Coordinates of C-alpha atoms in Angstrom, one line a residue:
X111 CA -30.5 9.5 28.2
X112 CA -28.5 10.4 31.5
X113 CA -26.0 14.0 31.1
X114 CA -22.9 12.6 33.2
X115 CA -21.1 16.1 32.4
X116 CA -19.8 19.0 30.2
X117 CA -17.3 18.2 27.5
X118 CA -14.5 20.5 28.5
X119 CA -12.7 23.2 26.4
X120 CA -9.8 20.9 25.3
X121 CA -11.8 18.2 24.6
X122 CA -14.0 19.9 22.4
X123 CA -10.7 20.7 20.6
X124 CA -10.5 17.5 19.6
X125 CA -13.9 17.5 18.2
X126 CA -13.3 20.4 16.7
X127 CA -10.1 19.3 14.7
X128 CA -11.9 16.7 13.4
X129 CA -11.2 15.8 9.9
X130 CA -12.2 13.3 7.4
X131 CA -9.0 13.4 6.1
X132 CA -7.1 13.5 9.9
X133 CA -9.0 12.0 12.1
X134 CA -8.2 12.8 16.0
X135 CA -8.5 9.2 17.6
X136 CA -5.8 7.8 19.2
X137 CA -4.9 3.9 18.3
X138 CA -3.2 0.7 19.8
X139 CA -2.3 -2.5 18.2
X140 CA -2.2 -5.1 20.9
X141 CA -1.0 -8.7 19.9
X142 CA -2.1 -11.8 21.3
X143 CA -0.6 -15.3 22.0
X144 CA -3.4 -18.0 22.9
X145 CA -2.5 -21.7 24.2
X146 CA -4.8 -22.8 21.9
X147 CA -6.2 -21.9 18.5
X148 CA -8.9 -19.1 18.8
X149 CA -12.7 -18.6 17.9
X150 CA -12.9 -14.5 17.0
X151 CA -16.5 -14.6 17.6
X152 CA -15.7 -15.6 21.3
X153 CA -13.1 -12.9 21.9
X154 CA -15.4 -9.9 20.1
X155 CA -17.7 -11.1 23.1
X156 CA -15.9 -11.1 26.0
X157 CA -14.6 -7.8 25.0
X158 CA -18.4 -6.8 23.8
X159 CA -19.1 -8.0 27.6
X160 CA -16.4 -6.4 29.5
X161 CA -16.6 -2.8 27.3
X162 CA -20.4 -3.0 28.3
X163 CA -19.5 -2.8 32.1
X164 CA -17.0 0.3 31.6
X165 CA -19.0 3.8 31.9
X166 CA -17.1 6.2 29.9
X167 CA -17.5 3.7 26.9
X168 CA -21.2 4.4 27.1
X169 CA -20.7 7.9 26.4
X170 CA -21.8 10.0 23.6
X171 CA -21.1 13.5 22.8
X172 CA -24.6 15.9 23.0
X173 CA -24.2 18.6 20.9
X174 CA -26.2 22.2 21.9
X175 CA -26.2 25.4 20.1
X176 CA -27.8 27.4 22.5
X177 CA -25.7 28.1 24.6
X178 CA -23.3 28.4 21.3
X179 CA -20.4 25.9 21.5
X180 CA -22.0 23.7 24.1
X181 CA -21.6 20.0 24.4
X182 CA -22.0 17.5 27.2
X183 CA -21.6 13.9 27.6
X184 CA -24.5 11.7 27.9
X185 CA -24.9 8.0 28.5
X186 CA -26.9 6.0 26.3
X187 CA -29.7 3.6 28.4
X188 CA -29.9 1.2 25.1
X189 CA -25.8 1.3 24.6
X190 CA -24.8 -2.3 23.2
X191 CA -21.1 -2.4 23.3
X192 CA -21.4 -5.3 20.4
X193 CA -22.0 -2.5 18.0
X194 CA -18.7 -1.5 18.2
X195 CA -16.7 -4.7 18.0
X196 CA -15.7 -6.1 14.4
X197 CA -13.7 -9.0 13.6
X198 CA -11.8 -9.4 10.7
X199 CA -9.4 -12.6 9.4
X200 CA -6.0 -12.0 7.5
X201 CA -5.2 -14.8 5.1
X202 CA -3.3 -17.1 7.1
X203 CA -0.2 -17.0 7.8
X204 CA -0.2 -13.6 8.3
X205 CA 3.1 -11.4 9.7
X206 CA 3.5 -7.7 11.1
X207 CA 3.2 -6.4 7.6
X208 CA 0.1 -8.0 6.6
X209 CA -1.1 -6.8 10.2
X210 CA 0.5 -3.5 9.5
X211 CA -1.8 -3.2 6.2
X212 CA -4.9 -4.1 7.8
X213 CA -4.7 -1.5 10.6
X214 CA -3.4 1.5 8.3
X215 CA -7.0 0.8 6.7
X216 CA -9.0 0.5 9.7
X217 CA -7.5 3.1 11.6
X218 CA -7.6 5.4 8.4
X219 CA -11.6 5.7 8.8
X220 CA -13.2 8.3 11.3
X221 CA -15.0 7.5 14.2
X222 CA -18.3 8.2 14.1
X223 CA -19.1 11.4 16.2
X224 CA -22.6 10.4 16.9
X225 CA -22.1 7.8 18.6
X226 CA -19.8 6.8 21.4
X227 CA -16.6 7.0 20.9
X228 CA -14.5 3.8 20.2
X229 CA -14.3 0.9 18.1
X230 CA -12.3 -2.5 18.5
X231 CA -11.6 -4.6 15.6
X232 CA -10.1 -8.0 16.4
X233 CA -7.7 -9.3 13.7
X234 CA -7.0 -13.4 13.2
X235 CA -4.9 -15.1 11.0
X236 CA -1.6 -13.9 11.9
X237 CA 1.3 -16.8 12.5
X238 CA 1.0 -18.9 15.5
X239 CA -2.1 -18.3 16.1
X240 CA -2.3 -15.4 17.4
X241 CA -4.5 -12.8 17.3
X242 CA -4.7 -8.9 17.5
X243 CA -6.7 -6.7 18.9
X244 CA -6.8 -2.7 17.3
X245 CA -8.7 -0.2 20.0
X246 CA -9.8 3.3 18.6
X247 CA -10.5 5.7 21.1
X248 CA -11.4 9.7 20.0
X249 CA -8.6 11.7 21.8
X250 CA -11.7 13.7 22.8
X251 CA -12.8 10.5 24.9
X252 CA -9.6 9.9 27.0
X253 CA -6.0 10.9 26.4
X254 CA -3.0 8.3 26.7
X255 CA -3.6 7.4 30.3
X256 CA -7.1 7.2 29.7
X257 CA -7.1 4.6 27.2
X258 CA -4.8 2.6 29.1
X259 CA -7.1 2.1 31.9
X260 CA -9.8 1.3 29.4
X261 CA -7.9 -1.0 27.7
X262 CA -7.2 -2.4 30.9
X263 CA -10.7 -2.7 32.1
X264 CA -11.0 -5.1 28.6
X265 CA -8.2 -7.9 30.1
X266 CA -8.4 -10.8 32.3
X267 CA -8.1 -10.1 36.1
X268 CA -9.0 -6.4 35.7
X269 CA -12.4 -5.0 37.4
X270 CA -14.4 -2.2 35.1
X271 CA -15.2 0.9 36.7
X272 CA -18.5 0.7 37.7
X273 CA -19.5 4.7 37.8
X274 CA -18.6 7.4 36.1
X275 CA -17.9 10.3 38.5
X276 CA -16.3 7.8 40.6
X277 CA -13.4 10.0 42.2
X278 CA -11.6 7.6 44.7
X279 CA -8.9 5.0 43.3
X280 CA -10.7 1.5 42.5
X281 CA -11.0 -1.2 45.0
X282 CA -9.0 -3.9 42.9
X283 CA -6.0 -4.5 44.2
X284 CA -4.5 -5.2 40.6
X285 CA -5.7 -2.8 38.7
X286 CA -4.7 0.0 41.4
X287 CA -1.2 -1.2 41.6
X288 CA -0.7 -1.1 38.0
X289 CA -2.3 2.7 37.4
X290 CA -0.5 3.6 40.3
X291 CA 2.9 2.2 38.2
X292 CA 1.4 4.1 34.7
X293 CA 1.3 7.2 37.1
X294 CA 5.0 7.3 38.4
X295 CA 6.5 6.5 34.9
X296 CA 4.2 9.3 33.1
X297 CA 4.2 11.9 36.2
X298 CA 6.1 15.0 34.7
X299 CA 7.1 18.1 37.2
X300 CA 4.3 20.3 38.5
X301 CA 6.3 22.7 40.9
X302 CA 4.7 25.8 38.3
X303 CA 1.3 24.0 38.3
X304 CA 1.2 24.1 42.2
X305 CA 2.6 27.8 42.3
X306 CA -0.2 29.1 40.1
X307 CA -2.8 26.9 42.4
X308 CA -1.3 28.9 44.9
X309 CA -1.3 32.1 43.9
X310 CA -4.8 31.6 43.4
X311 CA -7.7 33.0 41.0
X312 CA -8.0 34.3 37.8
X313 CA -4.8 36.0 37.8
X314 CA -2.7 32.9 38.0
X315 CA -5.0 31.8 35.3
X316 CA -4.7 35.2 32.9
X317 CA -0.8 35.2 33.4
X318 CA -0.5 31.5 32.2
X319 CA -2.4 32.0 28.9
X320 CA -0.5 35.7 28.3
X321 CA 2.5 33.3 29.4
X322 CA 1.6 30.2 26.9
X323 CA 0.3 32.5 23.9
X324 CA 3.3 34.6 23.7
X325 CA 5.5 31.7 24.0
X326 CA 3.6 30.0 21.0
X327 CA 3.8 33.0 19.0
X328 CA 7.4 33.6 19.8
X329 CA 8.4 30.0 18.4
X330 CA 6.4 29.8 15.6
X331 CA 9.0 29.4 12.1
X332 CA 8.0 29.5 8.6
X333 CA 7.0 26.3 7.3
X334 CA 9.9 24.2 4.8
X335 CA 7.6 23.8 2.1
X336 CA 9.8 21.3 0.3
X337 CA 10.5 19.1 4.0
X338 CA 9.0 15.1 3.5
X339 CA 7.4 15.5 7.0
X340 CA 4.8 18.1 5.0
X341 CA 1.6 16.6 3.5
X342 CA -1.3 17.5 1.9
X343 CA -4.6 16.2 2.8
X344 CA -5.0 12.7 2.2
X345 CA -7.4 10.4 4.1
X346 CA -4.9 6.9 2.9
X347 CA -2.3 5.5 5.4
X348 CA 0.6 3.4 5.7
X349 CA 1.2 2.4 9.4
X350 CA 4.6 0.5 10.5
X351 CA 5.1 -1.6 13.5
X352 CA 8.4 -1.5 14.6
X353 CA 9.9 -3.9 17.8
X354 CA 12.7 -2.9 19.9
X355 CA 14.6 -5.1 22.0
X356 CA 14.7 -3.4 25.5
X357 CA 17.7 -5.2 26.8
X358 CA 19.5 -2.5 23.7
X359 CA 17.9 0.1 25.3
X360 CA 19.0 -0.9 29.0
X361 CA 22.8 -1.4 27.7
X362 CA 22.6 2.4 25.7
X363 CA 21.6 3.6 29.2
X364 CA 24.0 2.1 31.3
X365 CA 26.6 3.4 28.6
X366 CA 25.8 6.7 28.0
X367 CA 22.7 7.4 30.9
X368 CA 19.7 9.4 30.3
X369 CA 16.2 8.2 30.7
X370 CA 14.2 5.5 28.2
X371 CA 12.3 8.0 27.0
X372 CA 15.7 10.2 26.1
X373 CA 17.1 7.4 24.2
X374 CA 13.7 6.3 22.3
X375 CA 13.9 10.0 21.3
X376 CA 17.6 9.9 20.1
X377 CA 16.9 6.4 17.6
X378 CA 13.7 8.0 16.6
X379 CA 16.1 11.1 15.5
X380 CA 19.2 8.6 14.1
X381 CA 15.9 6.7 12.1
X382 CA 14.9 10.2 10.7
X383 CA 18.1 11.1 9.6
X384 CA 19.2 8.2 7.9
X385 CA 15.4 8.1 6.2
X386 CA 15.6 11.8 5.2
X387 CA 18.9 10.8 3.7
X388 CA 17.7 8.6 1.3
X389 CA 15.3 11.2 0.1
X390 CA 18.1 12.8 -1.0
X391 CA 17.2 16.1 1.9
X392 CA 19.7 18.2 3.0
X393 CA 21.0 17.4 6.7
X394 CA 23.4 19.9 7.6
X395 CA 22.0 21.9 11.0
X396 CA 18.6 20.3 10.2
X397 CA 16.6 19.6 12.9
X398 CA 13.0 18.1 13.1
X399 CA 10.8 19.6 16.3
X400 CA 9.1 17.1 18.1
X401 CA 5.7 17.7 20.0
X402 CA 5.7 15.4 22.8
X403 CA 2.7 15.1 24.7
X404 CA 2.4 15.2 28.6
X405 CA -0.2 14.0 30.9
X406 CA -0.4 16.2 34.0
X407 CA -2.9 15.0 35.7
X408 CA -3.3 15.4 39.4
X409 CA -3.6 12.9 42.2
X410 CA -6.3 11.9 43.1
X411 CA -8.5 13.1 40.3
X412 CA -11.3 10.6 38.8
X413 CA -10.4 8.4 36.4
X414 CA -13.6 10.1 34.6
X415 CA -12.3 13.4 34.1
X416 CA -11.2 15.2 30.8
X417 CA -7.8 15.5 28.9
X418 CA -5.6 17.1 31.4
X419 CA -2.8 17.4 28.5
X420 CA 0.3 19.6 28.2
X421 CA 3.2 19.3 25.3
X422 CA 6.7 19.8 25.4
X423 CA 8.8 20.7 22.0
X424 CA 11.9 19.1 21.3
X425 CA 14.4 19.6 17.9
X426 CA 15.7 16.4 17.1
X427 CA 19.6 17.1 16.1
X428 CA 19.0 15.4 12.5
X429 CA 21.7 16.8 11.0
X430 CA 24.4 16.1 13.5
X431 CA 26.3 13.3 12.3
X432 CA 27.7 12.0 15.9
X433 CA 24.9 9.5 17.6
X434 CA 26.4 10.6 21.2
X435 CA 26.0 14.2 20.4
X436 CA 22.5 13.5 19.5
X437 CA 22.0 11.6 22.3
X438 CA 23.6 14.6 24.4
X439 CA 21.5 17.4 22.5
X440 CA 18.0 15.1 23.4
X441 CA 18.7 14.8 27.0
X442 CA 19.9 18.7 27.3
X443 CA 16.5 19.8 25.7
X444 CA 14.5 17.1 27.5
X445 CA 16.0 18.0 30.7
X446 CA 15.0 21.9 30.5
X447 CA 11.7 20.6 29.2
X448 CA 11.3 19.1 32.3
X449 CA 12.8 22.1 34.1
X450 CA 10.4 24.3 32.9
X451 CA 7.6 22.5 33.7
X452 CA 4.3 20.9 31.5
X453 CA 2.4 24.0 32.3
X454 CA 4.8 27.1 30.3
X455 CA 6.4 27.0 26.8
X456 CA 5.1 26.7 23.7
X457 CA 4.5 23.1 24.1
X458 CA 1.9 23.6 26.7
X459 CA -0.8 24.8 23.9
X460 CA -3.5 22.0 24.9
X461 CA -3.5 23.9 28.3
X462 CA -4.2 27.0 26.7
X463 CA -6.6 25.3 24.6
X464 CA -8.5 23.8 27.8
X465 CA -8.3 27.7 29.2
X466 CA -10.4 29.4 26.6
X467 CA -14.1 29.1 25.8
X468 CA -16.0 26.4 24.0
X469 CA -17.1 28.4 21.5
X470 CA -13.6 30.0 20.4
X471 CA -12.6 26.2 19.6
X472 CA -15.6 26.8 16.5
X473 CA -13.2 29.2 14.7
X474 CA -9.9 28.7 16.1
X475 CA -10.0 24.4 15.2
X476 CA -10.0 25.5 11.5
X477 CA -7.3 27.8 11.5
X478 CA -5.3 26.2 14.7
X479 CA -5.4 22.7 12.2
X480 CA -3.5 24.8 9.4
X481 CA -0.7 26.3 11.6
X482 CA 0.6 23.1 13.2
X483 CA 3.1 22.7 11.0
X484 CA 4.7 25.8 12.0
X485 CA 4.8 24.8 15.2
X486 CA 5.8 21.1 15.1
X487 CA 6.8 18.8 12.4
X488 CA 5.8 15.6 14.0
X489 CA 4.5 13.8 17.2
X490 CA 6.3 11.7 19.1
X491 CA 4.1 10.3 22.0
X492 CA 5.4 7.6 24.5
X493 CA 2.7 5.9 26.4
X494 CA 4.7 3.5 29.3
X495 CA 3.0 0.4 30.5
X496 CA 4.2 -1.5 33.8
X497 CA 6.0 -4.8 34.2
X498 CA 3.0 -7.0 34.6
X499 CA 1.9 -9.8 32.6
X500 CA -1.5 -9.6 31.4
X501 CA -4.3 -11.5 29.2
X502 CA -7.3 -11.5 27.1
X503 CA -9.5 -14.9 27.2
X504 CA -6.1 -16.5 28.6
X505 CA -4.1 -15.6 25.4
X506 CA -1.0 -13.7 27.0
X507 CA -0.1 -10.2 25.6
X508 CA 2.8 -10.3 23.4
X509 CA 3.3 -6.6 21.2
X510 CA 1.3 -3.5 21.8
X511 CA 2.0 -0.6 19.3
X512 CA 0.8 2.5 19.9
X513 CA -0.7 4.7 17.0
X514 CA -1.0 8.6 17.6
X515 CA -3.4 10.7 15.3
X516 CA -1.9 12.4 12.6
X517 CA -2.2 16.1 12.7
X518 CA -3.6 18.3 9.4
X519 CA -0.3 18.7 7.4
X520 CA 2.1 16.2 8.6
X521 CA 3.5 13.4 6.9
X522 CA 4.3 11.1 10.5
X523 CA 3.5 10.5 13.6
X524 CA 5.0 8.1 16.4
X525 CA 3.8 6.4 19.0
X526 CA 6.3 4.7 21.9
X527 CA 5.4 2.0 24.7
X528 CA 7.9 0.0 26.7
X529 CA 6.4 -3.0 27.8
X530 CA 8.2 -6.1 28.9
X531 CA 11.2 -7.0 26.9
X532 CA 10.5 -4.8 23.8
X533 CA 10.4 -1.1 23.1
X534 CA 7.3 -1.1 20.7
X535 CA 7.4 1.6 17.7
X536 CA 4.0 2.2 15.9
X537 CA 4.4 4.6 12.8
X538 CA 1.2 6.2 11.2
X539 CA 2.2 7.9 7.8
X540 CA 0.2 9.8 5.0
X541 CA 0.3 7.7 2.1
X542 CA 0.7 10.2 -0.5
X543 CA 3.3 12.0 1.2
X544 CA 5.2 8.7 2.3
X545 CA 5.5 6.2 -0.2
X546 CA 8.4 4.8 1.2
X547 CA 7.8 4.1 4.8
X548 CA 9.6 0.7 5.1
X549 CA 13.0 2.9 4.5
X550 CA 12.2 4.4 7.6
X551 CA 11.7 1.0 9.9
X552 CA 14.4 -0.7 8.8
X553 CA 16.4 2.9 9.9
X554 CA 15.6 2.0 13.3
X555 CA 17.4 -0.7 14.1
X556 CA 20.0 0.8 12.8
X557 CA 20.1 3.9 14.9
X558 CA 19.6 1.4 17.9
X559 CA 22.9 -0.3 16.8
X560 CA 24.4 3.2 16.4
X561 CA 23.8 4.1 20.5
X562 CA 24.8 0.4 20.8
X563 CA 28.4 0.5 19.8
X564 CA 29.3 3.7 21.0
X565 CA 32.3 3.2 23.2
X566 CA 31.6 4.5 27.2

């Protein structure tokens, strides 16, 4: 077995939030339209073939005690990239919702931490023909930019990286173009990231943890132990997979401006309103914070390299009635979000989780899992994808859904990716906690129709 490198502090976060019953792997529901009807055991081999080509899917996490709190990553000689790949038929004709059911099961189940760390389960028997294709991918492993350029490494036209510590960008022409497209639509501000750099040293590093710790502290609030968006532990799931037209989106924004991502935030916060009506919860001055996660990543970094992960807290106006107020609150906090910077605020925890030592993560994970609620109440994670048509086997991508992990306590979390003509919506939900999740997609549409008719 060949090390390729330490697991880094934040990534052994991940590991060490780890829970049966909240697993931290990051999902993504890709659906399929082939010109002809398909064979499953040939797709689970081209992607068996094309995952065995791409190094940091050979990786395992190598666990040492001595030092405490060690780990590295290590590639596996006899690695067999079949072992992860599963098919599985729906009864035919199958629709969203019996897709919807299948994932919240398959997605529900933990990784396996001793070996590496994905799984792809490919899903026939939906209408049409098609086909789907769910990837899991330990947040450990890659964040959201990471498992995009795996995923891509998986499609038709796309090279696989061919080395691990590879730190130039790769020689195909498509394949740059397109990551170079992921970058400018995910590429938050980094004018604090560069001053620190600047300053230099282990100052610049103790005043941005003093700087992130106190902010966390400062905005931490007492939990609302009777909110729906609580949950106890419960390993079950319901997942909902929710399609946006984008042309909506494009007409909101001409309206009313703001960016995609402003107005995905605003229906998100119209859905949860109308949903938290039903239950019968009191609106008036509610609001529901948002973690919503940042990739700041650096140019010219390797594609190999750990989570470079920041967040940025936003409270979604759910108890303002107007949809253009809520539209103006969203784009007012967004914008001194973006103000601020990825690396300050209480948002920016993962960076002060990548800061401290390994070892910490061993008693803080347990502890750090507990309190999230009184820092967040949900995720809301948008994960863009360029304007470029792409394939598996010569069956053309149709839908991808996004599923982010669902933190210790929460009842929700959302995942957003524009791609093409539709804004797709991916919803994982604790079961226990929300029996009722279908209230809650059909509130989307809504709140899209809501931004819709506004007058200019």
């Amino acid at each position: 077995m060949m090390t390729t490198g330490e697991v880094s502090a934040l990534d052994w976060a991940f590991l060490c939030l780890e829970q049966d019953t909240a697993p931290m792997h990051l999902g993504a529901v890709a659906v399929f339209a082939p010109r002809r009807p398909v064979r499953p055991e040939k797709v689970a081999g081209v992607l068996a073939e094309r995952a065995q080509q791409i190094s940091r899917l050979r990786l395992r996490v190598r666990r040492s005690w001595i030092p405490p709190g060690y780990a590295s990553w290590e590639e596996l000689p006899d690695f067999r990239a079949q072992n992860h790949v599963y098919a599985h038929q729906l009864p035919s004709p199958g629709g969203r919702g019996e897709l919807a059911v299948l994932v919240a099961e398959l997605n529900a189940a933990p990784l396996d931490l001793n070996r590496p760390l994905w799984e792809l389960h490919v899903i026939t028997g939906l209408d049409g023909d098609r086909f789907a294709v769910l990837m899991k991918m330990h947040h450990a492993l890659a964040d959201g930019r990471g498992a995009v350029e795996a995923g891509l490494g998986l499609l038709d036209g796309f090279t696989p990286d061919r080395a691990s510590q590879q730190t130039a960008l790769p020689a195909d022409p498509l394949l740059d173009t397109v990551l170079r497209a992921v970058g400018r639509l995910s590429r938050p501000r980094r004018l604090l990231g560069d001053a620190l750099s600047a300053a230099g040293g282990v100052p610049a590093t103790v005043l941005q943890t003093v700087e992130i710790a106190s902010s966390v502290v400062r905005n931490m609030r007492l939990p609302v132990f009777d909110s729906p968006l609580r949950a106890g532990a419960s390993a079950p799931r319901h997942v909902a997979l929710i399609p946006i037209e984008q042309r909506d989106i494009r007409r909101i924004r001409a309206r009313h401006g703001g960016t995609t991502n402003d107005i995905a935030l605003t229906v998100v916060t119209g859905a949860l309103r109308r949903w938290l009506g039903t239950r019968g919860y009191p609106l008036e001055s509610r609001t529901v914070r948002a973690l919503i996660p940042v990739n700041h990543r650096r140019r010219g970094k390797s594609r190999a390299d750990n989570n470079e992960l920041s967040g940025y807290l936003c409270d979604l106006p759910v108890g303002e009635p107007d949809p253009a107020v809520r539209l103006q609150t969203v784009r007012a906090a967004m914008d001194r979000n973006k103000s601020s910077g990825p690396l300050r605020g209480p948002g920016a925890f993962p960076v002060l989780a990548g800061l401290m030592p390994s070892i910490a993560h061993l008693f803080a994970a347990p502890v750090a899992s507990q309190a999230a609620g009184l820092l967040f109440d949900t995720v809301i994670t948008s994960v863009p994808l360029p304007d470029v048509a792409v394939s598996l086997d010569n069956a053309s991508l149709r839908e991808l859904y996004p599923l982010a992990p669902l933190a210790a306590g929460h009842a929700l979390s959302i995942g957003v990716t524009p791609y093409r003509d539709i804004v797709h919506i991916g919803v994982q939900a604790n079961r226990r906690a929300v029996g009722d999740l279908e209230k809650l997609s059909e509130a989307l549409p809504h709140a899209v129709a809501e931004l819709a008719d506004l007058d200019s």
